[in-house]
PDB file of C-alpha atoms in Angstrom:
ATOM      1  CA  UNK A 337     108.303 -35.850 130.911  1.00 62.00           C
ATOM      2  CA  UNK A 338     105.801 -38.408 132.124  1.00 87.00           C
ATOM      3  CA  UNK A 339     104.892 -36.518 135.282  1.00 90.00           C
ATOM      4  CA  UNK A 340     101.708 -34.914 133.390  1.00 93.00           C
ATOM      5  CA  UNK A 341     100.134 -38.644 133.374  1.00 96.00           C
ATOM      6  CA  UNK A 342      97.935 -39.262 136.074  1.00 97.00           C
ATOM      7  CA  UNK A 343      96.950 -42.350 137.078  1.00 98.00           C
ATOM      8  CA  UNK A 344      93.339 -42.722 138.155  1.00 98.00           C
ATOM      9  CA  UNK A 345      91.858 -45.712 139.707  1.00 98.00           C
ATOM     10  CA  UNK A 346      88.282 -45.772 140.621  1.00 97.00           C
ATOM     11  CA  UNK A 347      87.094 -47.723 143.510  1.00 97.00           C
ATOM     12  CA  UNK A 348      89.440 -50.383 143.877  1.00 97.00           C
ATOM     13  CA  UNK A 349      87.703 -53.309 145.768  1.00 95.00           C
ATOM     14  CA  UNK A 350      91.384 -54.950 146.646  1.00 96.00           C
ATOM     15  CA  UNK A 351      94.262 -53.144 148.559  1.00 96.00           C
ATOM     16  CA  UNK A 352      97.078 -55.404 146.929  1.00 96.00           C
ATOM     17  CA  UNK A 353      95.733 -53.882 143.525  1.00 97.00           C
ATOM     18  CA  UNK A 354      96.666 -50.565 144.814  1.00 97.00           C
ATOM     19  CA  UNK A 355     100.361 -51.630 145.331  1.00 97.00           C
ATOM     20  CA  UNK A 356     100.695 -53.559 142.389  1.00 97.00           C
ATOM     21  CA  UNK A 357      99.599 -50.640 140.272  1.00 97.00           C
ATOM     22  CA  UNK A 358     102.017 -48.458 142.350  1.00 98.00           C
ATOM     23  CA  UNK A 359     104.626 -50.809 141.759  1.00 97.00           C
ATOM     24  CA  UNK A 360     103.736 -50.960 137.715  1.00 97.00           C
ATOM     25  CA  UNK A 361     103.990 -47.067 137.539  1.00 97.00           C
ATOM     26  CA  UNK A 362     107.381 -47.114 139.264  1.00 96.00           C
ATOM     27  CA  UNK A 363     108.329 -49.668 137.112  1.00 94.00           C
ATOM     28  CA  UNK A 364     107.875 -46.933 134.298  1.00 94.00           C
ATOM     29  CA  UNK A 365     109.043 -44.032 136.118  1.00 93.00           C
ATOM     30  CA  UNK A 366     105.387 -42.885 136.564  1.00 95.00           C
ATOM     31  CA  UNK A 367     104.426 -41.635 140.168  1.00 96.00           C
ATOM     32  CA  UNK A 368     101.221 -39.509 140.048  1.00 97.00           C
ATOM     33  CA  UNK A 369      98.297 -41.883 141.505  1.00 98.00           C
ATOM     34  CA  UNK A 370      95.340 -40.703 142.353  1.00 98.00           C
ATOM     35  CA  UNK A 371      92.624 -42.586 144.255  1.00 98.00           C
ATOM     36  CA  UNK A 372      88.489 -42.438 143.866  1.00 98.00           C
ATOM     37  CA  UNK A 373      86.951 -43.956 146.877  1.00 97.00           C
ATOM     38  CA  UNK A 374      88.862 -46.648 147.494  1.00 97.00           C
ATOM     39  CA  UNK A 375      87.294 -49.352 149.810  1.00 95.00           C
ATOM     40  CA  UNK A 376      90.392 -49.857 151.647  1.00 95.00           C
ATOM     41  CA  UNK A 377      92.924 -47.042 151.618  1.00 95.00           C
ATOM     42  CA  UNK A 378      95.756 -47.281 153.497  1.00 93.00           C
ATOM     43  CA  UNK A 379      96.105 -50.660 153.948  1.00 96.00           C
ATOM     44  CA  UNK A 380      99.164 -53.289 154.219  1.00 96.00           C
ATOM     45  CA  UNK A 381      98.343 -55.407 151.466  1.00 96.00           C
ATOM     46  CA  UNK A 382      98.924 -52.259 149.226  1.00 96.00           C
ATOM     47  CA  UNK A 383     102.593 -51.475 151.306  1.00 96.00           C
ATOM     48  CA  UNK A 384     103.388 -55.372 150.679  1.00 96.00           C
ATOM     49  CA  UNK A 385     102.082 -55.857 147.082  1.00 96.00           C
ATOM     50  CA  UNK A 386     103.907 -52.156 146.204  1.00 96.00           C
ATOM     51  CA  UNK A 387     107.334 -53.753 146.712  1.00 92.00           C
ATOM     52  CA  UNK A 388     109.501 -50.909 146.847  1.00 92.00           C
ATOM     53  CA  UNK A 389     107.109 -48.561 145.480  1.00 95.00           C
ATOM     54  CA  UNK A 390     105.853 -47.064 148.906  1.00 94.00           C
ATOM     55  CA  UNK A 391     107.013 -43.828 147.742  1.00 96.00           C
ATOM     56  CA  UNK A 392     104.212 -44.014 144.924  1.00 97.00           C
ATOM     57  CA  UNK A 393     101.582 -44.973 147.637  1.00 96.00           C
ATOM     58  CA  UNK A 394     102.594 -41.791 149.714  1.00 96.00           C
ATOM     59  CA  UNK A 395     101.656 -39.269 147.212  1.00 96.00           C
ATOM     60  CA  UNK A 396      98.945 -41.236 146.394  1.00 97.00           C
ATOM     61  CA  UNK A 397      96.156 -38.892 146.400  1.00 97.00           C
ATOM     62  CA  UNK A 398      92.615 -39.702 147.002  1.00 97.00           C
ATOM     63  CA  UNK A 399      89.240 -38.646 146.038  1.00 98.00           C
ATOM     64  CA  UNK A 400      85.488 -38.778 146.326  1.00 97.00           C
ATOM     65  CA  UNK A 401      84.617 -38.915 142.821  1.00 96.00           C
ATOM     66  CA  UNK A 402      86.005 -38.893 139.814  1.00 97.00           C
ATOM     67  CA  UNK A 403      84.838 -35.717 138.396  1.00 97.00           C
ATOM     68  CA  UNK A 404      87.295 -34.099 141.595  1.00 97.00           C
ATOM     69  CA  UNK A 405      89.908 -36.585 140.513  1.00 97.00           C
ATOM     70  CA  UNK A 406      90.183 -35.675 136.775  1.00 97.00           C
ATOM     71  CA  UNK A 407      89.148 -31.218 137.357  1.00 97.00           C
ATOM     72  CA  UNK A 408      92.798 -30.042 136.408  1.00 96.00           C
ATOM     73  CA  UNK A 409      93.028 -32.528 133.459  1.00 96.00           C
ATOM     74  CA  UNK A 410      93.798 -31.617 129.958  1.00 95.00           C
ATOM     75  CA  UNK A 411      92.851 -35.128 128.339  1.00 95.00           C
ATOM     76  CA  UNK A 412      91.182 -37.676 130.064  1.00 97.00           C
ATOM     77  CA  UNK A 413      91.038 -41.414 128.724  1.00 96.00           C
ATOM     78  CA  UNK A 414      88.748 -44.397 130.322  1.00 96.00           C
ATOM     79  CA  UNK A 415      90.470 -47.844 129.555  1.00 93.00           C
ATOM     80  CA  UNK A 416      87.843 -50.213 129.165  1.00 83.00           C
ATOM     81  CA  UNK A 417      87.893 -53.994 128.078  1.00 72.00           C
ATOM     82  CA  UNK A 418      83.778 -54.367 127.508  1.00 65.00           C
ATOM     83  CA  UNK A 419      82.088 -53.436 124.756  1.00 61.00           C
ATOM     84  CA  UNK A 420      79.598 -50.413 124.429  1.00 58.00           C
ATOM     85  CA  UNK A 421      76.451 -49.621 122.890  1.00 60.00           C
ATOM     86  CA  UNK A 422      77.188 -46.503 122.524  1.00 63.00           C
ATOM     87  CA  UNK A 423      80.079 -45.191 120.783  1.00 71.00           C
ATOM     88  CA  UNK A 424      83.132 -43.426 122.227  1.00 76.00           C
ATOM     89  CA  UNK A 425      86.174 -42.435 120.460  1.00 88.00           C
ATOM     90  CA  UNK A 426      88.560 -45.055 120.736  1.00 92.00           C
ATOM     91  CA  UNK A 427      92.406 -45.110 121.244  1.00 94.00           C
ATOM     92  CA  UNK A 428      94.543 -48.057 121.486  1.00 94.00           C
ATOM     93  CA  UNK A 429      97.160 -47.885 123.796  1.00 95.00           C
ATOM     94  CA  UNK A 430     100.406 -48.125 121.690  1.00 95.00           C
ATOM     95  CA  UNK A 431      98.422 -45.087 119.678  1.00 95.00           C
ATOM     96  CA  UNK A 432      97.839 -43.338 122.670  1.00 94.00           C
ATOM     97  CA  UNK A 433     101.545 -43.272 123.204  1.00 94.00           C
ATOM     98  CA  UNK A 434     102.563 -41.939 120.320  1.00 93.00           C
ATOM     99  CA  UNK A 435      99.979 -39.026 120.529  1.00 92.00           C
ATOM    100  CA  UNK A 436     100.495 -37.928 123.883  1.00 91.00           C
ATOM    101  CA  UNK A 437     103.325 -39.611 124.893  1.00 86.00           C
ATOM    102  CA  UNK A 438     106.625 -37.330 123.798  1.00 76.00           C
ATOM    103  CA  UNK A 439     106.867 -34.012 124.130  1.00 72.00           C
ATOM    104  CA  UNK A 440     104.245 -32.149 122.120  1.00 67.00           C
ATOM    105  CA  UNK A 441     101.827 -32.592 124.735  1.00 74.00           C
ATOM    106  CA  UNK A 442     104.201 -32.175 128.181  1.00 80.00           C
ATOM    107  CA  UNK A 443     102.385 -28.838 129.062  1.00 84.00           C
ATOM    108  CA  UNK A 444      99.033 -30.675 129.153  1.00 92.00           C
ATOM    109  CA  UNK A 445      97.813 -32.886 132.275  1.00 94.00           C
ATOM    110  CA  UNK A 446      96.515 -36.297 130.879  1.00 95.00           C
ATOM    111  CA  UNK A 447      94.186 -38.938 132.856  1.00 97.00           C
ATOM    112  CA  UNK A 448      94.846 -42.417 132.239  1.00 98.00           C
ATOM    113  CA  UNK A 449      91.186 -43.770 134.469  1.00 98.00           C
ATOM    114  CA  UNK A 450      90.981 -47.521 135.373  1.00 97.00           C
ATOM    115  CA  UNK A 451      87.499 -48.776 136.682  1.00 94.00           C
ATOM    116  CA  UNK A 452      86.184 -50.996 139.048  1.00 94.00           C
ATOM    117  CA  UNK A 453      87.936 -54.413 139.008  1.00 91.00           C
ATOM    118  CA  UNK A 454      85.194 -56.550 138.442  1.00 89.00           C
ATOM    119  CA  UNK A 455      83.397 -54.524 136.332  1.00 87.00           C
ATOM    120  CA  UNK A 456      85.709 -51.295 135.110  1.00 89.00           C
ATOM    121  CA  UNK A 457      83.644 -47.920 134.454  1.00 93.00           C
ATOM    122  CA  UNK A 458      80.116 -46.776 134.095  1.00 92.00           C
ATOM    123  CA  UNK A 459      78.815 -45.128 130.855  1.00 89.00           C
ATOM    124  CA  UNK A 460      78.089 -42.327 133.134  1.00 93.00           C
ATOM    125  CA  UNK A 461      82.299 -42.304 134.314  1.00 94.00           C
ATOM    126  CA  UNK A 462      82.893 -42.878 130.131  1.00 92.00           C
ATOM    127  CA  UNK A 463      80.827 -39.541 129.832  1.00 92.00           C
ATOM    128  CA  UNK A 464      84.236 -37.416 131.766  1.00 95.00           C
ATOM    129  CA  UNK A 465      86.392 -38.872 129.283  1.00 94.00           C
ATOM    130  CA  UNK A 466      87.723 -38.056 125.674  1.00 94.00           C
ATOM    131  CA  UNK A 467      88.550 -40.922 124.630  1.00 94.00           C
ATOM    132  CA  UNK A 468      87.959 -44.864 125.272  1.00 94.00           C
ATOM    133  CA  UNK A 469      91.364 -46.928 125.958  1.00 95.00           C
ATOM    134  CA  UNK A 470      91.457 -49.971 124.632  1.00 93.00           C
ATOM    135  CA  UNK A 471      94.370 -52.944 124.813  1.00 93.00           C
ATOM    136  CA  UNK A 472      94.694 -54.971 121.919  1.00 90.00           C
ATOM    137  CA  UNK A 473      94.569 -58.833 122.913  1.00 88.00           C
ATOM    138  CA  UNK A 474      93.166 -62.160 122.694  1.00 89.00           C
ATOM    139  CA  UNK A 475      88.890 -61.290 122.096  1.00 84.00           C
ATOM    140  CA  UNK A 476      87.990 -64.721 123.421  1.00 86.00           C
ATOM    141  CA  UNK A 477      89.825 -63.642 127.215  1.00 85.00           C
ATOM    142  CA  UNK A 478      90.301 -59.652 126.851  1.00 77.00           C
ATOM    143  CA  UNK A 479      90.132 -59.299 130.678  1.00 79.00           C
ATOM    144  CA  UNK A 480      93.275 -57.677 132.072  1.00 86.00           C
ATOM    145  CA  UNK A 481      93.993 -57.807 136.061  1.00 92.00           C
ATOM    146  CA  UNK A 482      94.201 -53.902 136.817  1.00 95.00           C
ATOM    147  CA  UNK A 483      97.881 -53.868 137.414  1.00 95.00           C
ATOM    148  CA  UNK A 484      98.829 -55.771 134.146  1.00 95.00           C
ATOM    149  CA  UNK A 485      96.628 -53.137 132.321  1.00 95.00           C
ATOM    150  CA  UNK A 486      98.180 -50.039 134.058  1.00 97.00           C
ATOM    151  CA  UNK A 487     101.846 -51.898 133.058  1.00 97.00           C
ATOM    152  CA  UNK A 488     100.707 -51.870 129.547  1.00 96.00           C
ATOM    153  CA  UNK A 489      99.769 -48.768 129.140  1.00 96.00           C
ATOM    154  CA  UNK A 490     102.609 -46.644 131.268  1.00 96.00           C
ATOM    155  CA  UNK A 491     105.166 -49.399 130.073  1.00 96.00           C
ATOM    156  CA  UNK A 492     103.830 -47.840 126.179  1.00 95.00           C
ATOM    157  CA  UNK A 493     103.956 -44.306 127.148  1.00 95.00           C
ATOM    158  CA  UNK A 494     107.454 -44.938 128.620  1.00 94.00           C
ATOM    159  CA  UNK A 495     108.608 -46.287 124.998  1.00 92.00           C
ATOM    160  CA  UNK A 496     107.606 -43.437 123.689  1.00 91.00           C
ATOM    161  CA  UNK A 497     108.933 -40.924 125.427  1.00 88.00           C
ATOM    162  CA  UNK A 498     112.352 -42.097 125.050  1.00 84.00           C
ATOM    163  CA  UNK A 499     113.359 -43.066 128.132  1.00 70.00           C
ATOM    164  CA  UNK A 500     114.665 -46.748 127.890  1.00 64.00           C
ATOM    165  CA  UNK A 501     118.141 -47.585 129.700  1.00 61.00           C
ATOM    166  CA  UNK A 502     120.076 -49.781 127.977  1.00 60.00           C
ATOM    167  CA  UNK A 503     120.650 -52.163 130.549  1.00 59.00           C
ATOM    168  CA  UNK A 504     124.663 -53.775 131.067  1.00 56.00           C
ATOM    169  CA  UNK A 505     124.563 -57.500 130.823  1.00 57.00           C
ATOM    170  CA  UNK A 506     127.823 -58.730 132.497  1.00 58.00           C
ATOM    171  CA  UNK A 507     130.910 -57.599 130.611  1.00 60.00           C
ATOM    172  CA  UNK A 508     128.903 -56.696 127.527  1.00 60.00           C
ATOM    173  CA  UNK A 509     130.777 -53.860 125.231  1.00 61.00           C
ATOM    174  CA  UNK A 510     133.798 -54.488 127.609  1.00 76.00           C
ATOM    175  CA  UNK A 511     135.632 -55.955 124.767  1.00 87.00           C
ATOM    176  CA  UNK A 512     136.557 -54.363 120.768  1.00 91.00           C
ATOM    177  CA  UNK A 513     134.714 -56.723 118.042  1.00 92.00           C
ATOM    178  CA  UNK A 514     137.298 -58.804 116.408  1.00 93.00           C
ATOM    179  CA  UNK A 515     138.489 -56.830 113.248  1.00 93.00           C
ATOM    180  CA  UNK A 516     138.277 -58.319 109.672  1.00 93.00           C
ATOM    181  CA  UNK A 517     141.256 -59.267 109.660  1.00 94.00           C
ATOM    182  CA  UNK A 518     141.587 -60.757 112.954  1.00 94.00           C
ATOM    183  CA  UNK A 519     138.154 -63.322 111.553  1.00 94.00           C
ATOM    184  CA  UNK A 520     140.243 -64.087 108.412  1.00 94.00           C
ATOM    185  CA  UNK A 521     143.196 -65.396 110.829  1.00 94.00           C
ATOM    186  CA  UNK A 522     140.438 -67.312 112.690  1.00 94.00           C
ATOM    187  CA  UNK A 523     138.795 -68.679 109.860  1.00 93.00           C
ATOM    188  CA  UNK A 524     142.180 -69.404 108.606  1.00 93.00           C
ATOM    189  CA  UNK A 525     143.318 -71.116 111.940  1.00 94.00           C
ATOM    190  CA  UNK A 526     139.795 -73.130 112.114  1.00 93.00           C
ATOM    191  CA  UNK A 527     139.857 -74.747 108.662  1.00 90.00           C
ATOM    192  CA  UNK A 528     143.476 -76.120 108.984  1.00 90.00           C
ATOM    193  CA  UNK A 529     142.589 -77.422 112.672  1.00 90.00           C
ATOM    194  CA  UNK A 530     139.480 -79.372 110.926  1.00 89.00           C
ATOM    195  CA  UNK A 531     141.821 -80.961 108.517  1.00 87.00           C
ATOM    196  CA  UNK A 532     144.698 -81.912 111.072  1.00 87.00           C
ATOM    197  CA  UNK A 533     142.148 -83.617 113.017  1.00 88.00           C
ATOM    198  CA  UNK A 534     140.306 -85.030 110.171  1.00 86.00           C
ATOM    199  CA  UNK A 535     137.313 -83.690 110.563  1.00 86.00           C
ATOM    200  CA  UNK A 536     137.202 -81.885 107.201  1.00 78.00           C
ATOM    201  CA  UNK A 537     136.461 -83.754 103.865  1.00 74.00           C
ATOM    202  CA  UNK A 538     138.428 -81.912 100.792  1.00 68.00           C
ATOM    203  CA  UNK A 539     135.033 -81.774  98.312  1.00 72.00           C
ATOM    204  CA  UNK A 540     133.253 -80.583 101.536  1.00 73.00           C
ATOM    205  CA  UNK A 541     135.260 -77.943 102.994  1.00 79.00           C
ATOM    206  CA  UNK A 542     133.918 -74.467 101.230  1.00 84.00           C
ATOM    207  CA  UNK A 543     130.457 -75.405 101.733  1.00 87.00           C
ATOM    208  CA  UNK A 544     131.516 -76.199 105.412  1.00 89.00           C
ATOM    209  CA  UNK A 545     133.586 -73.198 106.027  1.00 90.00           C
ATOM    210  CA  UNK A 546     130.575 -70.403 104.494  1.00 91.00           C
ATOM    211  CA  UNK A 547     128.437 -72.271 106.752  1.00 92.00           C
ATOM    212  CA  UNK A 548     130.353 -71.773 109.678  1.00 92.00           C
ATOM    213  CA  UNK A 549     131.352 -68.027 108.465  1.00 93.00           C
ATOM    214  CA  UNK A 550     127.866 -67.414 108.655  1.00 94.00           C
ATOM    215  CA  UNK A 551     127.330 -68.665 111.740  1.00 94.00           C
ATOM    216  CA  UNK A 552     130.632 -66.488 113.621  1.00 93.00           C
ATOM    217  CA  UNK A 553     129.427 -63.094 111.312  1.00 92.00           C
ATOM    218  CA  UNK A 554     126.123 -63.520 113.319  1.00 93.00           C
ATOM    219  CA  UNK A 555     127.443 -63.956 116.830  1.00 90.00           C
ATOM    220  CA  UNK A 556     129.894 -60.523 115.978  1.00 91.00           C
ATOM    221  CA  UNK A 557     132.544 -62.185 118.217  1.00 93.00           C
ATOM    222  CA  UNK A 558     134.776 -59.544 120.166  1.00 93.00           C
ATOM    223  CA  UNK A 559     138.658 -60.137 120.813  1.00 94.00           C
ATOM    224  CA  UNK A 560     138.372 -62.053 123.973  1.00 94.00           C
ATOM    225  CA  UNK A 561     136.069 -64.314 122.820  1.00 93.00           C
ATOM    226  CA  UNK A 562     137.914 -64.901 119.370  1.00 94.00           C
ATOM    227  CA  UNK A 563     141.144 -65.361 121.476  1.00 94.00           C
ATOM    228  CA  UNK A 564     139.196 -68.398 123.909  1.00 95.00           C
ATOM    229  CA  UNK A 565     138.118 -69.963 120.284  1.00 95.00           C
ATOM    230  CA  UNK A 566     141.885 -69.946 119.081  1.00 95.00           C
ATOM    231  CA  UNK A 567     142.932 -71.312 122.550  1.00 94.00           C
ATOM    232  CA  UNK A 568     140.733 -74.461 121.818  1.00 94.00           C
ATOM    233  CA  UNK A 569     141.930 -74.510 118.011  1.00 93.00           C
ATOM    234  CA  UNK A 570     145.471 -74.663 119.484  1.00 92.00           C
ATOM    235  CA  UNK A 571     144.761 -77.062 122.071  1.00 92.00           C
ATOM    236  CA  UNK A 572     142.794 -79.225 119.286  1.00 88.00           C
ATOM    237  CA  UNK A 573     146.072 -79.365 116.987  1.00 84.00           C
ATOM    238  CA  UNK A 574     148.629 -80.092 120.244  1.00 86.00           C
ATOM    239  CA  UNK A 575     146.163 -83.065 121.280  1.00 83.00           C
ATOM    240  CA  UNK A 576     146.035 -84.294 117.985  1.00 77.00           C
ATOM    241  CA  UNK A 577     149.789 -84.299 117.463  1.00 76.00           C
ATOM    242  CA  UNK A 578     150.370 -86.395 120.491  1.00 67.00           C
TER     243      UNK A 578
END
């Protein structure tokens, strides 16, 4: 679904900021770069910087100008971090997302154009575009390095297409939650192994014990977890008895 958003970069002073864009589009599952007179183009620093990306660098395709870059291009949007005198329509990113971003605009090709690294587009480069990109952040230091910009906005258009993997932490979801009833037996087994060690005070144990059912509600314990809390309950009591 993404494969309608082209990257554009125009004249790129540093190599390595070619690869760590590639590597920020991959990232997203974004692959369509496109190159405008890049002052070095191939180069190692872009292979080394892509990390794994080299396949993004491959298709790379590059250009002259951007007019040649942008021809078969639907919707064409200029991120820019300086202010203007004159005004362009403006998009944030996150908005920009939402708009183009799903489905409803698949059969359209869409621009995303990143300028110059030290000092991003011309008005007369602003003039090919539809819009003006823009990425919310601090006013005082709005100046993005070109690959954290290019994360930003694919990482946004990759939100909103749907296509976040839910990503298996160790033997997450492995496990059943504990049931109701098996918490009651815990709750159950943990207040009488307070009060065999002596730990719980008679006028203080139901303000104790919602406390601490608060606290095991949040963490939604599953079986083998509740079963390695009873083991140290049980071990607790046996210790105690000795």
């Amino acid at each position: 679904m993404l494969s309608n958003f082209k990257v554009v970069l125009v004249e790129t002073s540093h190599p390595g900021n070619i690869g760590a864009v590639a590597r920020a589009m991959k990232n997203m599952e974004m692959f369509e770069l496109r190159l405008v007179a890049p002052k070095y183009f191939p180069h190692a620093d872009a292979t080394a910087r892509a990390s794994g990306a080299d396949d993004v660098l491959r298709r790379a395709e590059v250009y002259t100008g951007l007019s040649e870059a942008i021809a078969d291009c639907q919707l064409v949007l200029g991120a820019s971090a300086r202010d203007r005198t004159i005004s362009w329509p403006t998009v944030v990113a996150r908005e920009m997302a939402e708009r183009w971003g799903g489905a409803a605009a698949a059969d359209q090709n869409v621009a995303l154009v990143f300028g110059r690294e030290n000092s991003g587009l011309t008005n007369q480069e602003l003039d090919l575009c539809h819009y003006l990109l823009r990425i919310p952040c601090n006013p005082d230091y709005s100046s993005l390095n070109l690959a954290a910009a290019v994360q930003v906005a694919c990482y946004e258009l990759y939100v909103a297409s749907g296509r976040q993997h839910r990503s298996g932490v160790g033997d997450q979801g492995e496990e059943p939650l504990a049931s109701a009833e098996q918490m009651e037996g815990f709750y159950e087994h943990l207040l009488q192994t307070m009060a065999d060690i002596g730990f719980l005070h008679p006028e203080r144990s139901r303000s104790i014990m919602r406390r601490l059912r608060r606290l095991f509600n949040r963490a939604q314990l599953d079986t083998k977890e509740l079963d390695i809390l009873r083991g140290i309950l049980r071990f607790s009591q046996n210790h105690n008895a000795k």
